[in-house]
mmCIF file of C-alpha atoms and ligand atoms in Angstrom:
data_model
loop_
_atom_site.group_PDB
_atom_site.id
_atom_site.type_symbol
_atom_site.label_atom_id
_atom_site.label_comp_id
_atom_site.label_asym_id
_atom_site.label_seq_id
_atom_site.Cartn_x
_atom_site.Cartn_y
_atom_site.Cartn_z
ATOM 1 C CA UNK A 11 3.140 -4.589 -52.096
ATOM 2 C CA UNK A 12 4.756 -6.912 -48.949
ATOM 3 C CA UNK A 13 6.961 -4.938 -46.798
ATOM 4 C CA UNK A 14 10.125 -7.122 -45.280
ATOM 5 C CA UNK A 15 11.751 -5.690 -42.009
ATOM 6 C CA UNK A 16 15.080 -6.074 -41.278
ATOM 7 C CA UNK A 17 16.244 -6.242 -37.573
ATOM 8 C CA UNK A 18 19.749 -5.724 -37.027
ATOM 9 C CA UNK A 19 21.367 -5.541 -33.461
ATOM 10 C CA UNK A 20 24.641 -3.606 -33.087
ATOM 11 C CA UNK A 21 27.126 -3.083 -30.717
ATOM 12 C CA UNK A 22 30.365 -1.211 -31.275
ATOM 13 C CA UNK A 23 30.171 -1.533 -34.589
ATOM 14 C CA UNK A 24 30.606 1.782 -35.930
ATOM 15 C CA UNK A 25 32.909 0.221 -38.688
ATOM 16 C CA UNK A 26 30.563 -2.024 -40.056
ATOM 17 C CA UNK A 27 27.130 -0.089 -40.146
ATOM 18 C CA UNK A 28 27.630 2.015 -43.321
ATOM 19 C CA UNK A 29 29.218 -1.197 -44.976
ATOM 20 C CA UNK A 30 26.221 -3.609 -44.137
ATOM 21 C CA UNK A 31 23.651 -0.908 -45.460
ATOM 22 C CA UNK A 32 24.997 -0.145 -48.807
ATOM 23 C CA UNK A 33 25.830 -3.928 -49.186
ATOM 24 C CA UNK A 34 21.644 -4.497 -48.547
ATOM 25 C CA UNK A 35 20.661 -1.294 -50.353
ATOM 26 C CA UNK A 36 22.389 -3.331 -53.472
ATOM 27 C CA UNK A 37 19.962 -6.355 -52.804
ATOM 28 C CA UNK A 38 16.819 -3.848 -51.763
ATOM 29 C CA UNK A 39 17.300 -2.456 -55.532
ATOM 30 C CA UNK A 40 17.274 -5.980 -56.934
ATOM 31 C CA UNK A 41 14.202 -7.076 -55.092
ATOM 32 C CA UNK A 42 12.226 -3.471 -55.177
ATOM 33 C CA UNK A 43 9.240 -4.896 -57.549
ATOM 34 C CA UNK A 44 8.107 -7.616 -54.832
ATOM 35 C CA UNK A 45 9.480 -6.070 -51.379
ATOM 36 C CA UNK A 46 9.556 -2.693 -49.728
ATOM 37 C CA UNK A 47 12.607 -2.841 -47.272
ATOM 38 C CA UNK A 48 12.772 -1.300 -43.965
ATOM 39 C CA UNK A 49 15.939 -1.472 -41.471
ATOM 40 C CA UNK A 50 15.209 -1.702 -37.508
ATOM 41 C CA UNK A 51 19.113 -0.992 -36.339
ATOM 42 C CA UNK A 52 19.086 -1.915 -32.384
ATOM 43 C CA UNK A 53 22.062 -0.056 -30.881
ATOM 44 C CA UNK A 54 22.990 -2.134 -27.610
ATOM 45 C CA UNK A 55 24.698 -0.024 -25.140
ATOM 46 C CA UNK A 56 27.693 0.112 -27.661
ATOM 47 C CA UNK A 57 30.690 2.428 -26.097
ATOM 48 C CA UNK A 58 31.829 3.641 -29.585
ATOM 49 C CA UNK A 59 30.147 6.090 -32.222
ATOM 50 C CA UNK A 60 27.753 3.411 -33.141
ATOM 51 C CA UNK A 61 24.821 5.569 -32.101
ATOM 52 C CA UNK A 62 26.003 8.500 -34.273
ATOM 53 C CA UNK A 63 26.408 6.442 -37.109
ATOM 54 C CA UNK A 64 22.423 5.056 -36.687
ATOM 55 C CA UNK A 65 21.424 8.712 -36.016
ATOM 56 C CA UNK A 66 23.369 9.672 -39.119
ATOM 57 C CA UNK A 67 22.111 7.107 -41.614
ATOM 58 C CA UNK A 68 18.542 6.947 -40.388
ATOM 59 C CA UNK A 69 18.057 10.784 -41.026
ATOM 60 C CA UNK A 70 20.025 10.165 -44.954
ATOM 61 C CA UNK A 71 17.270 7.228 -45.546
ATOM 62 C CA UNK A 72 13.635 7.051 -44.607
ATOM 63 C CA UNK A 73 13.257 3.420 -44.328
ATOM 64 C CA UNK A 74 16.277 3.082 -41.874
ATOM 65 C CA UNK A 75 15.210 3.460 -38.077
ATOM 66 C CA UNK A 76 16.872 2.655 -34.532
ATOM 67 C CA UNK A 77 16.255 1.928 -31.116
ATOM 68 C CA UNK A 78 19.199 2.775 -28.684
ATOM 69 C CA UNK A 79 19.233 0.980 -25.163
ATOM 70 C CA UNK A 80 20.206 2.578 -21.890
ATOM 71 C CA UNK A 81 22.972 0.119 -21.406
ATOM 72 C CA UNK A 82 24.442 -3.433 -23.064
ATOM 73 C CA UNK A 83 21.292 -6.288 -22.787
ATOM 74 C CA UNK A 84 23.076 -8.423 -25.029
ATOM 75 C CA UNK A 85 22.320 -9.834 -28.998
ATOM 76 C CA UNK A 86 18.987 -11.408 -27.418
ATOM 77 C CA UNK A 87 17.542 -8.418 -25.938
ATOM 78 C CA UNK A 88 18.537 -6.434 -28.785
ATOM 79 C CA UNK A 89 16.533 -9.247 -31.258
ATOM 80 C CA UNK A 90 13.838 -9.217 -29.029
ATOM 81 C CA UNK A 91 12.698 -5.273 -28.952
ATOM 82 C CA UNK A 92 13.959 -5.315 -33.084
ATOM 83 C CA UNK A 93 10.804 -8.045 -33.561
ATOM 84 C CA UNK A 94 8.686 -6.163 -31.139
ATOM 85 C CA UNK A 95 8.515 -2.938 -33.144
ATOM 86 C CA UNK A 96 9.119 -4.537 -36.836
ATOM 87 C CA UNK A 97 6.253 -4.276 -38.699
ATOM 88 C CA UNK A 98 7.158 -5.910 -42.023
ATOM 89 C CA UNK A 99 4.510 -8.607 -43.466
ATOM 90 C CA UNK A 100 8.125 -10.837 -43.218
ATOM 91 C CA UNK A 101 10.637 -10.096 -41.069
ATOM 92 C CA UNK A 102 14.755 -10.756 -40.990
ATOM 93 C CA UNK A 103 17.327 -11.018 -38.325
ATOM 94 C CA UNK A 104 21.118 -10.283 -39.515
ATOM 95 C CA UNK A 105 24.065 -9.567 -38.049
ATOM 96 C CA UNK A 106 25.668 -6.082 -39.472
ATOM 97 C CA UNK A 107 29.339 -7.280 -39.908
ATOM 98 C CA UNK A 108 27.915 -9.162 -43.155
ATOM 99 C CA UNK A 109 28.483 -12.358 -41.835
ATOM 100 C CA UNK A 110 25.120 -13.077 -43.207
ATOM 101 C CA UNK A 111 25.152 -12.395 -46.535
ATOM 102 C CA UNK A 112 22.647 -10.524 -47.980
ATOM 103 C CA UNK A 113 22.744 -11.498 -51.736
ATOM 104 C CA UNK A 114 20.795 -14.590 -50.034
ATOM 105 C CA UNK A 115 17.787 -12.828 -49.076
ATOM 106 C CA UNK A 116 16.542 -13.456 -52.940
ATOM 107 C CA UNK A 117 16.826 -16.905 -52.649
ATOM 108 C CA UNK A 118 15.166 -17.209 -49.217
ATOM 109 C CA UNK A 119 12.439 -15.208 -50.520
ATOM 110 C CA UNK A 120 11.729 -17.748 -53.193
ATOM 111 C CA UNK A 121 11.919 -20.288 -50.656
ATOM 112 C CA UNK A 122 9.044 -18.348 -48.589
ATOM 113 C CA UNK A 123 6.837 -18.321 -51.627
ATOM 114 C CA UNK A 124 6.832 -21.762 -52.234
ATOM 115 C CA UNK A 125 5.137 -21.630 -49.230
ATOM 116 C CA UNK A 126 7.742 -22.086 -46.154
ATOM 117 C CA UNK A 127 7.130 -20.029 -43.003
ATOM 118 C CA UNK A 128 11.074 -20.135 -41.651
ATOM 119 C CA UNK A 129 14.145 -19.899 -44.039
ATOM 120 C CA UNK A 130 17.042 -20.351 -41.978
ATOM 121 C CA UNK A 131 20.468 -20.020 -42.944
ATOM 122 C CA UNK A 132 23.314 -22.612 -42.049
ATOM 123 C CA UNK A 133 26.867 -22.433 -42.549
ATOM 124 C CA UNK A 134 28.169 -25.335 -45.133
ATOM 125 C CA UNK A 135 31.201 -25.827 -42.989
ATOM 126 C CA UNK A 136 33.374 -23.993 -40.082
ATOM 127 C CA UNK A 137 35.999 -22.991 -42.267
ATOM 128 C CA UNK A 138 38.350 -19.933 -40.474
ATOM 129 C CA UNK A 139 37.239 -20.954 -37.077
ATOM 130 C CA UNK A 140 39.811 -22.368 -34.590
ATOM 131 C CA UNK A 141 39.571 -26.064 -34.487
ATOM 132 C CA UNK A 142 38.850 -26.139 -30.578
ATOM 133 C CA UNK A 143 35.936 -23.802 -31.284
ATOM 134 C CA UNK A 144 34.416 -26.352 -33.702
ATOM 135 C CA UNK A 145 34.976 -29.096 -31.601
ATOM 136 C CA UNK A 146 32.709 -27.163 -28.824
ATOM 137 C CA UNK A 147 30.245 -26.020 -31.115
ATOM 138 C CA UNK A 148 29.781 -29.572 -32.410
ATOM 139 C CA UNK A 149 29.884 -31.129 -28.931
ATOM 140 C CA UNK A 150 27.242 -28.228 -27.740
ATOM 141 C CA UNK A 151 24.952 -29.447 -30.647
ATOM 142 C CA UNK A 152 25.562 -32.835 -30.128
ATOM 143 C CA UNK A 153 24.414 -33.094 -26.322
ATOM 144 C CA UNK A 154 21.715 -30.478 -26.659
ATOM 145 C CA UNK A 155 19.614 -32.557 -29.271
ATOM 146 C CA UNK A 156 20.445 -35.745 -27.272
ATOM 147 C CA UNK A 157 18.643 -34.471 -24.078
ATOM 148 C CA UNK A 158 16.316 -31.783 -24.852
ATOM 149 C CA UNK A 159 13.052 -32.192 -27.280
ATOM 150 C CA UNK A 160 13.669 -29.144 -29.008
ATOM 151 C CA UNK A 161 15.750 -29.767 -31.986
ATOM 152 C CA UNK A 162 18.813 -27.282 -32.510
ATOM 153 C CA UNK A 163 20.411 -27.301 -36.057
ATOM 154 C CA UNK A 164 24.235 -27.741 -36.139
ATOM 155 C CA UNK A 165 25.857 -24.462 -37.825
ATOM 156 C CA UNK A 166 22.403 -22.764 -37.998
ATOM 157 C CA UNK A 167 23.009 -19.147 -38.135
ATOM 158 C CA UNK A 168 20.131 -16.390 -36.024
ATOM 159 C CA UNK A 169 19.828 -15.090 -39.826
ATOM 160 C CA UNK A 170 16.370 -16.152 -40.882
ATOM 161 C CA UNK A 171 13.587 -15.010 -42.865
ATOM 162 C CA UNK A 172 10.302 -15.381 -41.046
ATOM 163 C CA UNK A 173 6.467 -14.635 -41.815
ATOM 164 C CA UNK A 174 4.566 -12.447 -39.648
ATOM 165 C CA UNK A 175 2.663 -14.921 -37.930
ATOM 166 C CA UNK A 176 5.999 -16.882 -36.697
ATOM 167 C CA UNK A 177 7.067 -13.308 -35.440
ATOM 168 C CA UNK A 178 4.236 -13.290 -33.644
ATOM 169 C CA UNK A 179 4.304 -16.617 -32.108
ATOM 170 C CA UNK A 180 7.717 -15.871 -30.962
ATOM 171 C CA UNK A 181 6.933 -12.916 -29.726
ATOM 172 C CA UNK A 182 3.958 -14.589 -27.415
ATOM 173 C CA UNK A 183 6.376 -16.462 -25.935
ATOM 174 C CA UNK A 184 7.062 -14.228 -22.483
ATOM 175 C CA UNK A 185 10.095 -15.979 -20.458
ATOM 176 C CA UNK A 186 12.650 -13.156 -19.670
ATOM 177 C CA UNK A 187 15.586 -15.791 -19.863
ATOM 178 C CA UNK A 188 15.534 -15.956 -23.882
ATOM 179 C CA UNK A 189 18.012 -18.358 -26.014
ATOM 180 C CA UNK A 190 16.553 -17.537 -29.467
ATOM 181 C CA UNK A 191 18.136 -20.572 -31.084
ATOM 182 C CA UNK A 192 15.471 -22.550 -29.299
ATOM 183 C CA UNK A 193 12.489 -20.222 -29.062
ATOM 184 C CA UNK A 194 12.851 -19.831 -33.018
ATOM 185 C CA UNK A 195 12.732 -24.040 -33.122
ATOM 186 C CA UNK A 196 10.094 -24.649 -30.388
ATOM 187 C CA UNK A 197 7.125 -22.752 -32.365
ATOM 188 C CA UNK A 198 7.741 -25.130 -35.022
ATOM 189 C CA UNK A 199 6.411 -24.329 -38.151
ATOM 190 C CA UNK A 200 7.390 -25.231 -42.091
ATOM 191 C CA UNK A 201 11.027 -24.429 -41.484
ATOM 192 C CA UNK A 202 14.134 -25.097 -44.603
ATOM 193 C CA UNK A 203 17.581 -24.185 -44.491
ATOM 194 C CA UNK A 204 19.571 -22.386 -47.443
ATOM 195 C CA UNK A 205 23.633 -23.219 -47.196
ATOM 196 C CA UNK A 206 26.302 -20.991 -47.581
ATOM 197 C CA UNK A 207 30.004 -20.879 -47.074
ATOM 198 C CA UNK A 208 31.254 -19.112 -43.740
ATOM 199 C CA UNK A 209 32.536 -15.750 -43.812
ATOM 200 C CA UNK A 210 34.802 -13.585 -42.041
ATOM 201 C CA UNK A 211 33.609 -10.114 -40.428
ATOM 202 C CA UNK A 212 34.278 -7.260 -42.588
ATOM 203 C CA UNK A 213 35.495 -5.193 -39.936
ATOM 204 C CA UNK A 214 35.664 -4.695 -36.315
ATOM 205 C CA UNK A 215 35.804 -7.499 -33.719
ATOM 206 C CA UNK A 216 33.256 -10.387 -32.273
ATOM 207 C CA UNK A 217 32.204 -9.357 -29.077
ATOM 208 C CA UNK A 218 32.038 -13.299 -28.171
ATOM 209 C CA UNK A 219 34.990 -15.382 -26.333
ATOM 210 C CA UNK A 220 35.333 -18.699 -25.232
ATOM 211 C CA UNK A 221 33.906 -17.870 -21.804
ATOM 212 C CA UNK A 222 31.086 -16.053 -23.326
ATOM 213 C CA UNK A 223 30.141 -18.960 -25.584
ATOM 214 C CA UNK A 224 30.391 -21.445 -22.606
ATOM 215 C CA UNK A 225 27.878 -19.875 -20.556
ATOM 216 C CA UNK A 226 25.710 -19.189 -23.510
ATOM 217 C CA UNK A 227 25.657 -22.962 -24.499
ATOM 218 C CA UNK A 228 24.947 -23.512 -20.707
ATOM 219 C CA UNK A 229 21.993 -21.029 -20.792
ATOM 220 C CA UNK A 230 20.839 -23.601 -23.826
ATOM 221 C CA UNK A 231 21.047 -26.650 -21.780
ATOM 222 C CA UNK A 232 19.097 -24.944 -18.538
ATOM 223 C CA UNK A 233 16.294 -22.929 -21.032
ATOM 224 C CA UNK A 234 15.344 -26.114 -23.086
ATOM 225 C CA UNK A 235 16.256 -29.315 -20.848
ATOM 226 C CA UNK A 236 15.512 -30.752 -17.810
ATOM 227 C CA UNK A 237 18.230 -33.732 -18.337
ATOM 228 C CA UNK A 238 20.471 -32.183 -16.146
ATOM 229 C CA UNK A 239 18.001 -32.086 -13.020
ATOM 230 C CA UNK A 240 17.965 -36.167 -13.977
ATOM 231 C CA UNK A 241 21.229 -36.438 -14.040
ATOM 232 C CA UNK A 242 21.432 -35.352 -10.343
ATOM 233 C CA UNK A 243 18.787 -37.655 -9.471
ATOM 234 C CA UNK A 244 19.640 -40.917 -11.107
ATOM 235 C CA UNK A 245 23.058 -40.639 -9.674
ATOM 236 C CA UNK A 246 21.736 -39.768 -6.388
ATOM 237 C CA UNK A 247 19.703 -42.785 -6.345
ATOM 238 C CA UNK A 248 22.518 -44.956 -7.707
ATOM 239 C CA UNK A 249 24.539 -43.728 -4.618
ATOM 240 C CA UNK A 250 21.895 -44.400 -2.198
ATOM 241 C CA UNK A 251 21.343 -48.073 -2.994
ATOM 242 C CA UNK A 252 24.699 -48.597 -3.352
ATOM 243 C CA UNK A 253 25.446 -47.148 0.242
ATOM 244 C CA UNK A 254 22.579 -49.283 1.303
ATOM 245 C CA UNK A 255 24.594 -52.304 0.338
ATOM 246 C CA UNK A 256 27.702 -51.139 1.754
ATOM 247 C CA UNK A 257 26.392 -50.805 5.173
ATOM 248 C CA UNK A 258 24.772 -54.257 5.041
ATOM 249 C CA UNK A 259 28.139 -55.426 4.018
ATOM 250 C CA UNK A 260 29.959 -53.741 6.696
ATOM 251 C CA UNK A 261 27.339 -54.619 9.477
ATOM 252 C CA UNK A 262 27.840 -58.689 8.258
ATOM 253 C CA UNK A 263 31.869 -58.227 8.290
ATOM 254 C CA UNK A 264 31.849 -56.906 11.957
ATOM 255 C CA UNK A 265 29.288 -59.345 13.330
ATOM 256 C CA UNK A 266 31.537 -62.350 11.458
ATOM 257 C CA UNK A 267 35.149 -61.318 11.076
ATOM 258 C CA UNK A 268 34.986 -58.188 13.119
ATOM 259 C CA UNK A 269 36.097 -54.506 12.588
ATOM 260 C CA UNK A 270 39.011 -53.407 10.859
ATOM 261 C CA UNK A 271 40.829 -50.012 10.255
ATOM 262 C CA UNK A 272 42.351 -50.870 7.119
ATOM 263 C CA UNK A 273 40.744 -49.170 4.271
ATOM 264 C CA UNK A 274 40.357 -45.283 5.517
ATOM 265 C CA UNK A 275 42.322 -43.874 2.399
ATOM 266 C CA UNK A 276 39.104 -45.566 0.229
ATOM 267 C CA UNK A 277 36.601 -44.257 2.843
ATOM 268 C CA UNK A 278 37.839 -40.625 2.365
ATOM 269 C CA UNK A 279 37.734 -40.832 -1.370
ATOM 270 C CA UNK A 280 34.415 -42.280 -1.298
ATOM 271 C CA UNK A 281 33.423 -39.199 0.993
ATOM 272 C CA UNK A 282 35.380 -36.694 -1.132
ATOM 273 C CA UNK A 283 33.336 -38.350 -3.998
ATOM 274 C CA UNK A 284 29.978 -38.212 -2.642
ATOM 275 C CA UNK A 285 30.343 -34.834 -1.032
ATOM 276 C CA UNK A 286 31.887 -33.432 -4.669
ATOM 277 C CA UNK A 287 28.488 -35.033 -6.537
ATOM 278 C CA UNK A 288 25.824 -33.402 -4.260
ATOM 279 C CA UNK A 289 28.006 -29.838 -4.618
ATOM 280 C CA UNK A 290 27.484 -30.347 -8.295
ATOM 281 C CA UNK A 291 23.986 -31.328 -7.718
ATOM 282 C CA UNK A 292 23.255 -28.425 -5.918
ATOM 283 C CA UNK A 293 25.126 -26.587 -8.084
ATOM 284 C CA UNK A 294 22.550 -27.923 -11.220
ATOM 285 C CA UNK A 295 19.623 -27.113 -8.970
ATOM 286 C CA UNK A 296 20.682 -23.809 -8.133
ATOM 287 C CA UNK A 297 21.105 -23.136 -11.754
ATOM 288 C CA UNK A 298 17.321 -23.632 -12.441
ATOM 289 C CA UNK A 299 16.553 -22.099 -9.095
ATOM 290 C CA UNK A 300 18.425 -18.789 -10.283
ATOM 291 C CA UNK A 301 16.509 -18.997 -13.632
ATOM 292 C CA UNK A 302 13.234 -19.112 -11.963
ATOM 293 C CA UNK A 303 13.972 -15.989 -9.750
ATOM 294 C CA UNK A 304 15.267 -13.527 -12.762
ATOM 295 C CA UNK A 305 11.772 -15.093 -14.320
ATOM 296 C CA UNK A 306 9.893 -14.105 -11.373
ATOM 297 C CA UNK A 307 10.644 -10.690 -11.306
ATOM 298 C CA UNK A 308 9.506 -9.874 -14.490
ATOM 299 C CA UNK A 309 11.692 -7.184 -15.188
ATOM 300 C CA UNK A 310 11.888 -5.715 -18.555
ATOM 301 C CA UNK A 311 14.024 -7.487 -21.348
ATOM 302 C CA UNK A 312 15.434 -3.938 -22.040
ATOM 303 C CA UNK A 313 15.120 -0.414 -21.663
ATOM 304 C CA UNK A 314 14.754 2.065 -24.892
ATOM 305 C CA UNK A 315 16.743 5.306 -24.166
ATOM 306 C CA UNK A 316 16.255 6.799 -27.842
ATOM 307 C CA UNK A 317 14.540 5.962 -30.839
ATOM 308 C CA UNK A 318 14.667 7.208 -34.467
HETATM 309 N N1 UDP B 407 25.311 -7.750 -31.026
HETATM 310 C C1 UDP B 407 24.704 -7.266 -29.522
HETATM 311 N N2 UDP B 407 24.902 -7.245 -28.702
HETATM 312 C C2 UDP B 407 26.071 -7.904 -28.092
HETATM 313 C C3 UDP B 407 26.615 -8.732 -28.866
HETATM 314 C C4 UDP B 407 26.839 -8.744 -29.913
HETATM 315 O O1 UDP B 407 23.703 -6.657 -30.113
HETATM 316 O O2 UDP B 407 26.415 -7.753 -26.567
HETATM 317 C C5 UDP B 407 25.481 -7.851 -32.073
HETATM 318 C C6 UDP B 407 26.604 -7.575 -32.977
HETATM 319 O O3 UDP B 407 26.992 -6.117 -32.995
HETATM 320 C C7 UDP B 407 26.244 -8.060 -33.955
HETATM 321 C C8 UDP B 407 25.769 -9.523 -33.950
HETATM 322 O O4 UDP B 407 25.173 -9.316 -32.556
HETATM 323 O O5 UDP B 407 25.344 -7.652 -34.836
HETATM 324 C C9 UDP B 407 27.064 -10.771 -33.836
HETATM 325 O O6 UDP B 407 27.824 -10.649 -32.927
HETATM 326 P P1 UDP B 407 29.427 -10.955 -33.552
HETATM 327 O O7 UDP B 407 29.558 -10.645 -34.772
HETATM 328 O O8 UDP B 407 30.300 -10.395 -32.393
HETATM 329 O O9 UDP B 407 29.160 -12.536 -33.022
HETATM 330 P P2 UDP B 407 29.637 -13.968 -34.105
HETATM 331 O O10 UDP B 407 29.305 -13.419 -35.673
HETATM 332 O O11 UDP B 407 31.397 -13.820 -33.829
HETATM 333 O O12 UDP B 407 29.432 -15.281 -33.479
HETATM 334 MG MG1 MG B 408 30.030 -11.911 -36.547
#
């Protein structure tokens, strides 16, 4: 019989783990003839009783295991750790708050049997989300798909079912700065999506705020696109050429009708404008250098303190 590993990152999720497990175990029961489930929970340095709950459920069920990090390393690190220890023929990543409905696994597994390598999920709508967040999310996907070669699907969740081969390919990407949405798509393979209605969290609170999402989207741009660097280069070139024209103009005016002191206001504006642009460009370049810096240190993505 084929085995399915469920990789579930948890950060301050004491309130949701048991609910998640019982909901998923219903699906496990339904599919028991075709698939044997095993669970890998990753405690991502939670500050609440998450680890105790995990120890508890791991001793209660043979097919439930957990890893516990020495501190909060972020969801990306938790996903990586889970994928690394998962041994199933099929592997799925799921949020523990039941925003990724476990019932969908039945339909997703069917698609795998039809020959797909990856079955992703996407939300049919963004109901229940603040409009401003939807607006920024849409803008992010619009922009990143314009400027990056790696396609990222709007509304696609991290919840996806993958074959062993796909997971091995993802693990073969050794970068330390991991932007999963991009990595999952970069490896390719035959992919399909199932849609479902957006759901609210069963309990607990989201650990993302506007600022963390904004920083996360910047990571997406920097890790999967060189467009920001091209932007600096081309605007730089444009201003350089314009300034040459300007110098020619000033010299000719001086030689023909003489110099003048009027126009200092526009001059200051131009200096400020160009100065600002230079700082922006330096900032963009700095972002890339920072990524290279972190990458060359080859630090581990996470540190495991306890296994069970
Ligand atoms: N998560 C994690 N580490 C973090 C933040 C979140 O492992 O630093 C987990 C969290 O426990 C949940 C999943 O990632 O299982 C998604 O988080 P959340 O529900 O807060 O995000 P949202 O659904 O609001 O995007
Ligand atoms: Mg959630």
